[in-house]
Coordinates of C-alpha atoms and ligand atoms in Angstrom, one line a residue:
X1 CA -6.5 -16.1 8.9
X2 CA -3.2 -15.0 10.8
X3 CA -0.4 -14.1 9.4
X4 CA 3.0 -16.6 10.0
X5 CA 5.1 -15.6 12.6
X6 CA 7.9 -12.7 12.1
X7 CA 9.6 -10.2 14.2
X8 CA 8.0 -7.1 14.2
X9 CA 10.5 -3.9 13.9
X10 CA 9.5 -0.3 14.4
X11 CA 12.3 2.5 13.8
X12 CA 11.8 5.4 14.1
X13 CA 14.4 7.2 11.1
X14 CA 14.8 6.2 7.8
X15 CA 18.7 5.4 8.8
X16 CA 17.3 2.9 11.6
X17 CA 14.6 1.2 8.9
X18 CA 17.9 0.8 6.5
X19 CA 20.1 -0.2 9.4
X20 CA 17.6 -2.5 10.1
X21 CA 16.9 -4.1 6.8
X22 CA 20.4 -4.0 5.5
X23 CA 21.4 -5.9 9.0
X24 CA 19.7 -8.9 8.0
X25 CA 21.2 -11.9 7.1
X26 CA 19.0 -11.8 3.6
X27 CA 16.9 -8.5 3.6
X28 CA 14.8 -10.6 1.2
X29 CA 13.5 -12.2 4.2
X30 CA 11.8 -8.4 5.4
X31 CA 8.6 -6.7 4.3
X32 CA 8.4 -2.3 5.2
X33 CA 4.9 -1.5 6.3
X34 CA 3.5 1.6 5.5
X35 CA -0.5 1.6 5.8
X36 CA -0.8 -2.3 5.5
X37 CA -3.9 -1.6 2.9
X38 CA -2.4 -4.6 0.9
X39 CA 0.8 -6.1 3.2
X40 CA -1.9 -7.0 5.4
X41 CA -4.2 -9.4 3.6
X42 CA -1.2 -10.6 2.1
X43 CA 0.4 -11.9 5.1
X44 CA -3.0 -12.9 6.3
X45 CA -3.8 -14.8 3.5
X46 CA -0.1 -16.2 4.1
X47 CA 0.4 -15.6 0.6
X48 CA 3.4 -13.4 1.9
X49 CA 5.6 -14.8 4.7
X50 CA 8.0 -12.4 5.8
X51 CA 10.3 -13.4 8.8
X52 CA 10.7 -9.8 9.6
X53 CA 8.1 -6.7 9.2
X54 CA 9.6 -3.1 9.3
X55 CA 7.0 -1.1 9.9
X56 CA 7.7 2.4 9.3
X57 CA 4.6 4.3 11.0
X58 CA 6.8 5.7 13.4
X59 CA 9.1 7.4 11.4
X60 CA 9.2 11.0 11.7
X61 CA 9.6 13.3 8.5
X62 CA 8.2 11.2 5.8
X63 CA 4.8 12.4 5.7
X64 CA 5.3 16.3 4.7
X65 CA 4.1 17.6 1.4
X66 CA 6.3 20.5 0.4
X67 CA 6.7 22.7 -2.4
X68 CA 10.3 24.1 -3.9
X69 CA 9.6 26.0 -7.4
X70 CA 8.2 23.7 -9.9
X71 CA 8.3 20.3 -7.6
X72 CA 6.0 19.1 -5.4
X73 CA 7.4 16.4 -3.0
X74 CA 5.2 14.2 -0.5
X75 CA 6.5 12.3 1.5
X76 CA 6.1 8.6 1.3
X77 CA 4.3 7.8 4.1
X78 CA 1.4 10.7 3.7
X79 CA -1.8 9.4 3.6
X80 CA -3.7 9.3 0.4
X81 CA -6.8 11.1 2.1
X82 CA -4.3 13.5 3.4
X83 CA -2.9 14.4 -0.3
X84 CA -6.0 14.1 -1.6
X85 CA -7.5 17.1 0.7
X86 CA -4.2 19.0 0.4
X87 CA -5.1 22.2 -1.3
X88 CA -1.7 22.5 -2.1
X89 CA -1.8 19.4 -3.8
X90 CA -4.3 20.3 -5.6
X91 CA -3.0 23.6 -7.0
X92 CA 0.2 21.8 -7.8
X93 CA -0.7 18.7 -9.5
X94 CA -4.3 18.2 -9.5
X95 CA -4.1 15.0 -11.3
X96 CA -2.7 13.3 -8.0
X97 CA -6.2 14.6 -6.5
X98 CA -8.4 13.2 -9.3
X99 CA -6.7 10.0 -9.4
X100 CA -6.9 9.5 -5.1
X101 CA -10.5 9.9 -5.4
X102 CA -10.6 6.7 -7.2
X103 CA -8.5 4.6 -4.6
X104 CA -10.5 2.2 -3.0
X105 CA -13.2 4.3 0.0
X106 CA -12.0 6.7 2.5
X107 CA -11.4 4.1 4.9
X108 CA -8.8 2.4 2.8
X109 CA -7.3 5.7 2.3
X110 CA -7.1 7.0 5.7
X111 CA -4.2 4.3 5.9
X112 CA -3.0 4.0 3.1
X113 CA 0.2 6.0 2.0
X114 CA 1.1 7.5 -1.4
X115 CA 4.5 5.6 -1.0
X116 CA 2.9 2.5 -0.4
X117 CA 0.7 2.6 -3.6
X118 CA 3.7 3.5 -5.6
X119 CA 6.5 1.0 -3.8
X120 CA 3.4 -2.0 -4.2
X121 CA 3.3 -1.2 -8.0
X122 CA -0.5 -2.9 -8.7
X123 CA -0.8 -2.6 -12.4
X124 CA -4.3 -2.0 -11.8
X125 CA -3.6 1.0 -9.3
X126 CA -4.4 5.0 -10.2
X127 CA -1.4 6.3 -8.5
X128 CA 1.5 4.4 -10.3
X129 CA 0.3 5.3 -13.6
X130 CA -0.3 9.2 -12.5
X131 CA 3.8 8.8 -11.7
X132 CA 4.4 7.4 -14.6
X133 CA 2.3 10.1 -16.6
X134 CA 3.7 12.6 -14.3
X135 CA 7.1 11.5 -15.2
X136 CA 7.3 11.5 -11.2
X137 CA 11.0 10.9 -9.6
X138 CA 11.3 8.1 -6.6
X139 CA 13.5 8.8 -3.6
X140 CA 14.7 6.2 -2.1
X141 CA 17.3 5.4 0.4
X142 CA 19.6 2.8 1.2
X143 CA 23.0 1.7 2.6
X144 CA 24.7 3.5 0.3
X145 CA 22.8 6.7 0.8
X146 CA 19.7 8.2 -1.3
X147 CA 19.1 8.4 -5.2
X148 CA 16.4 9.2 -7.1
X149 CA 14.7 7.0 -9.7
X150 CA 12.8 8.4 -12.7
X151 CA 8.9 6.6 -12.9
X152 CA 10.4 5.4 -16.1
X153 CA 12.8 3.0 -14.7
X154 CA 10.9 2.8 -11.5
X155 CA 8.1 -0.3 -12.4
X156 CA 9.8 -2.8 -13.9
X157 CA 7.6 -5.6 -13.8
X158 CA 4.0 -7.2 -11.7
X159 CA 3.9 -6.1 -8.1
X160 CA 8.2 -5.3 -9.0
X161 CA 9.8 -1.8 -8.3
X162 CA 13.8 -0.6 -9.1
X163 CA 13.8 -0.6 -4.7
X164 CA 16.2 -3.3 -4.1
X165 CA 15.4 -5.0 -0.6
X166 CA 17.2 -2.8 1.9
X167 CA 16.0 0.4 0.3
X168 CA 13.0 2.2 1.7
X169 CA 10.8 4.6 -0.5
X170 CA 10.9 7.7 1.3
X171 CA 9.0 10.5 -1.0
X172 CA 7.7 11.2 -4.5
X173 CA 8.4 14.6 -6.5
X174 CA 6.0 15.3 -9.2
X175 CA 6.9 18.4 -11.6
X176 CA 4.1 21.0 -10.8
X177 CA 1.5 22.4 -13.6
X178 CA 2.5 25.1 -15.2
X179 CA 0.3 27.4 -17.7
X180 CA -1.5 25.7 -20.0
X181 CA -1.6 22.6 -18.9
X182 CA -4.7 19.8 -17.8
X183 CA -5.1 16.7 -17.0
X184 CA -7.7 13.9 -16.2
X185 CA -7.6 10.9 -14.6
X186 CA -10.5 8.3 -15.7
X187 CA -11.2 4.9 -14.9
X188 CA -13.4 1.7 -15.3
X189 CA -14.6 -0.3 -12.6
X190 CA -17.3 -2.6 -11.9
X191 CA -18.1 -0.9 -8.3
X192 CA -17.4 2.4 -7.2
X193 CA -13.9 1.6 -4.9
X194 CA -13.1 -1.6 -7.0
X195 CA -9.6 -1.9 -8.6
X196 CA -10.2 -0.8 -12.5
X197 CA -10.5 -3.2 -15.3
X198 CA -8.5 -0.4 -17.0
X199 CA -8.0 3.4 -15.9
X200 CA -6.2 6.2 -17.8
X201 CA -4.1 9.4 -16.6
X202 CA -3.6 12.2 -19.4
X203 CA -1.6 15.3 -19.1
X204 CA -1.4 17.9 -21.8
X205 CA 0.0 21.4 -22.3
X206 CA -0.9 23.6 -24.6
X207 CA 0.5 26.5 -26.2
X208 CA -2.2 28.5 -28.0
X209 CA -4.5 26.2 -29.6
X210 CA -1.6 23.2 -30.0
X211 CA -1.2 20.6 -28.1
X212 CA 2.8 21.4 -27.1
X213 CA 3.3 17.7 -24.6
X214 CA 0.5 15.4 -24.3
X215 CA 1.4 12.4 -21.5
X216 CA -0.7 8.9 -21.1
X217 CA -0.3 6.2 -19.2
X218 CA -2.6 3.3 -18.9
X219 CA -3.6 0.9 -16.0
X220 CA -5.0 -2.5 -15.8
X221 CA -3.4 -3.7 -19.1
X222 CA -0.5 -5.1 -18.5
X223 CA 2.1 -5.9 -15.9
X224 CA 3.0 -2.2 -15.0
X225 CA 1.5 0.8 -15.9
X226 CA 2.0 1.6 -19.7
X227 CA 2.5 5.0 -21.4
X228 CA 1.2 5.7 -24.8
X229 CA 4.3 6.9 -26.5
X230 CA 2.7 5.9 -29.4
X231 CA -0.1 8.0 -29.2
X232 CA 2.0 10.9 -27.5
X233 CA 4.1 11.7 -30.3
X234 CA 1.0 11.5 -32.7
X235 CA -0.4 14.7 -30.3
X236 CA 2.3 16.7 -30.3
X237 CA 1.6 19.9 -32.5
X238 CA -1.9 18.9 -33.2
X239 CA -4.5 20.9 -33.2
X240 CA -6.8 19.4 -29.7
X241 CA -10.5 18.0 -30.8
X242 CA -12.1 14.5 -32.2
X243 CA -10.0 13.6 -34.8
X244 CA -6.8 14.0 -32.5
X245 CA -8.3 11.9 -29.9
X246 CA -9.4 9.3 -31.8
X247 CA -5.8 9.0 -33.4
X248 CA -4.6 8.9 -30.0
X249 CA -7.0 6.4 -28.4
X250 CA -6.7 4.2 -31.4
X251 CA -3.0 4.5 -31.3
X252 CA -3.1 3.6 -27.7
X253 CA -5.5 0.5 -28.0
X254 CA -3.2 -0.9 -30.9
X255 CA 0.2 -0.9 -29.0
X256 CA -1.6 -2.9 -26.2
X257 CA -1.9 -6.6 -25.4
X258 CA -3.8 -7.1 -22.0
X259 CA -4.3 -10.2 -20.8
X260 CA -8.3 -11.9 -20.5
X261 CA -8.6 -13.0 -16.0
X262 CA -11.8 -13.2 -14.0
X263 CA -12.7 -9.7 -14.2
X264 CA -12.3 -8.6 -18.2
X265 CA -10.9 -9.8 -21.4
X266 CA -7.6 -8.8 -23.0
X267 CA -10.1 -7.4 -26.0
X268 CA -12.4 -5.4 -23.6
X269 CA -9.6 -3.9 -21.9
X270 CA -7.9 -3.1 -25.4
X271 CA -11.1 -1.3 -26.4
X272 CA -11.7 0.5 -23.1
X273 CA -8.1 2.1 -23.1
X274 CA -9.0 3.5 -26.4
X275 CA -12.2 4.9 -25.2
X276 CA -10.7 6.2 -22.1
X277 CA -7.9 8.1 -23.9
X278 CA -10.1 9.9 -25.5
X279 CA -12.3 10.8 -22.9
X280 CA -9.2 11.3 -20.7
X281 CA -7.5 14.0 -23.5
X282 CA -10.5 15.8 -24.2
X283 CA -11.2 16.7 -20.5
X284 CA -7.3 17.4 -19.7
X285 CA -7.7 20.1 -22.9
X286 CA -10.8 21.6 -21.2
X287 CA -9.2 22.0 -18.4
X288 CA -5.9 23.4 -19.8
X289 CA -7.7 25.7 -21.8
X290 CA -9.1 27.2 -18.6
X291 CA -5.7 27.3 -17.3
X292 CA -4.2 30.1 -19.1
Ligands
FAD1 P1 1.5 -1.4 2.5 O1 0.3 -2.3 2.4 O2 1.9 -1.1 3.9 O3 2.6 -1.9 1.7 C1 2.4 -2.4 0.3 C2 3.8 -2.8 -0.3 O4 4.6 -1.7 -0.5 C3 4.5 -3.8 0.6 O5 5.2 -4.7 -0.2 C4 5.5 -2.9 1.3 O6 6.7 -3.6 1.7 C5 5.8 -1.8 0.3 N1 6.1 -0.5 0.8 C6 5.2 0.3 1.4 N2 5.7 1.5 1.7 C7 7.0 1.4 1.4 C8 8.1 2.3 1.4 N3 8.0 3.5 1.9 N4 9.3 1.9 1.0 C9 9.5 0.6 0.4 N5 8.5 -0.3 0.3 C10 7.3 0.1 0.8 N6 -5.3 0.7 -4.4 C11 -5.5 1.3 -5.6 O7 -4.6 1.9 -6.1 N7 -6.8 1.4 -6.2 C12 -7.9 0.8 -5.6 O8 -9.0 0.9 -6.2 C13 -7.7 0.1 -4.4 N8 -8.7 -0.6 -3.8 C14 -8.5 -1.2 -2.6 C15 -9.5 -1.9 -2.0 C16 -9.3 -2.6 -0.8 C17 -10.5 -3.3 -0.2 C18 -8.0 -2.6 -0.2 C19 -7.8 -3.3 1.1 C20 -7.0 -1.9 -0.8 C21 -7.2 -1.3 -2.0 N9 -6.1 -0.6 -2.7 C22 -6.4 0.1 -3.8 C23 -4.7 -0.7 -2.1 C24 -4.4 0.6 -1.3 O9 -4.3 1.7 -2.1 C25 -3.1 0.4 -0.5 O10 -3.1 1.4 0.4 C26 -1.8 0.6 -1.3 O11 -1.7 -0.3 -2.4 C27 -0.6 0.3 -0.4 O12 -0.3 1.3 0.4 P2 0.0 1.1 1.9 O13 0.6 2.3 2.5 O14 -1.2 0.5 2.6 O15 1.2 0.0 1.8

């Protein structure tokens, strides 16, 4: 299929993509385009019929990856491949590697943009929960100038960000590892490249043989990424090993309530958060301990 007709914009600034959508008569009535990875089928499948498509692939300046102390920032329009072969990515905040590996195949990557995964909010997706794990912060710009949104209050419901419709997501900051700390990214997915039935992101830091933060956030059980406060606060001063973990994934699979579609039941995914956590928290501990 072919997508319905709209007018096709192409700034080349952030102020001109704003200009452009807050210009509109209903900026409800605009989609941005970043890598089209999922705008695309969704205006070919006409399930999305925007009279106007901003796409933002000319825009200079939004693709950098930078480092300032303890934050790493990419820019909203870098690709995924690109920040998942970044070696300073993966010094920073290897968890954003781990988790990019597990984003569809190269090809879809090569397009697609870290801001673009993020801004489309797919429960399902690795690199909303990682921000939300991450406690990432969202920068995003509008009419009224720039702000920046904490993961936290960033996905606030299916496919739904905090971006109101004239605001464009222009980069990501993720607080960089410090000593001590590791974290894992696993998944489960029918085929390698599929969307998971349910992944999970762990972080922990430890300080000596305590577990000083742990973070969690699960995918593909609900209508946004979920974290595990639940099973958070249960880590915190524990000593790391089986019986923490399986307080934590038990913990997690309790406070959830996915729903049964096509692909898994509610119950499956319930149990396979638990198991995740668990495999998730004992690798992110291996890997902190061989981070002091
Ligand atoms: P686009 O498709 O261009 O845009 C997506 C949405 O985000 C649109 O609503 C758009 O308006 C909005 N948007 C984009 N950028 C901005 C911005 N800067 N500011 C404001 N709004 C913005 N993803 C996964 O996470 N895991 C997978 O396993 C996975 N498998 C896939 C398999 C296939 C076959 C395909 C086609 C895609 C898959 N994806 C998967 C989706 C892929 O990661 C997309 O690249 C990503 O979801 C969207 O990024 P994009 O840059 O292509 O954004």
């Amino acid at each position: 299929m072919k997508p319905a007709p709209f007018e096709y914009w192409a700034p080349t600034s952030v102020d001109e993509a704003v200009k452009i959508l807050s210009g509109l008569d209903d900026p409800g009535d605009a989609k941005v385009m970043a890598g089209g990875q999922s705008l695309m089928p969704l205006l070919n499948l006409r399930l999305s019929q925007p009279l106007h498509v901003v796409d933002l692939n000319a825009v200079g300046g939004m693709s950098d990856i930078s480092r300032d102390g303890s934050t790493l920032t990419i820019g909203a329009l870098c690709r995924q491949r690109t920040a998942e072969r970044s070696a300073d990515v993966a010094a920073a905040v290897p968890l954003v590697v781990e988790a990019l590996g597990l984003v569809g195949h190269p090809a879809i990557r090569n397009r697609g943009t870290i801001g673009g995964s993020i801004a489309h909010a797919d429960p399902a997706a690795e690199m909303p929960a990682v921000a939300l794990c991450l406690d990432a912060r969202m920068v995003a710009q509008g009419p009224g100038g720039e702000r920046t949104v904490a993961a936290s209050d960033f996905f606030d419901g299916f496919l739904s960000t905090a971006l109101s419709e004239d605001e464009v997501l222009t980069a990501v900051r993720f607080p960089v590892d410090g000593p001590g700390c590791g974290a894992a990214f696993v998944e489960v997915a029918r085929r390698h490249g599929d969307f998971a039935m349910a992944g999970v992101a762990a972080h922990v830091r430890l300080e000596g043989d305590v577990i000083a933060e742990a973070r969690i956030a699960v995918s593909g059980v609900g209508l946004t990424p979920v974290r595990a406060t639940g099973a958070e606060a249960g880590l915190r001063g524990a000593a790391p090993g089986d019986d923490a973990f399986a307080a934590a994934a038990a913990a997690t699979s309790a406070a959830l309530h996915p729903a049964t579609d096509v692909h898994a039941s509610g119950a499956y995914r319930k149990h396979v958060a638990g198991v995740l956590v668990r495999r998730a928290l004992g690798t992110a501990t291996d890997r902190a301990r061989g981070n002091r």
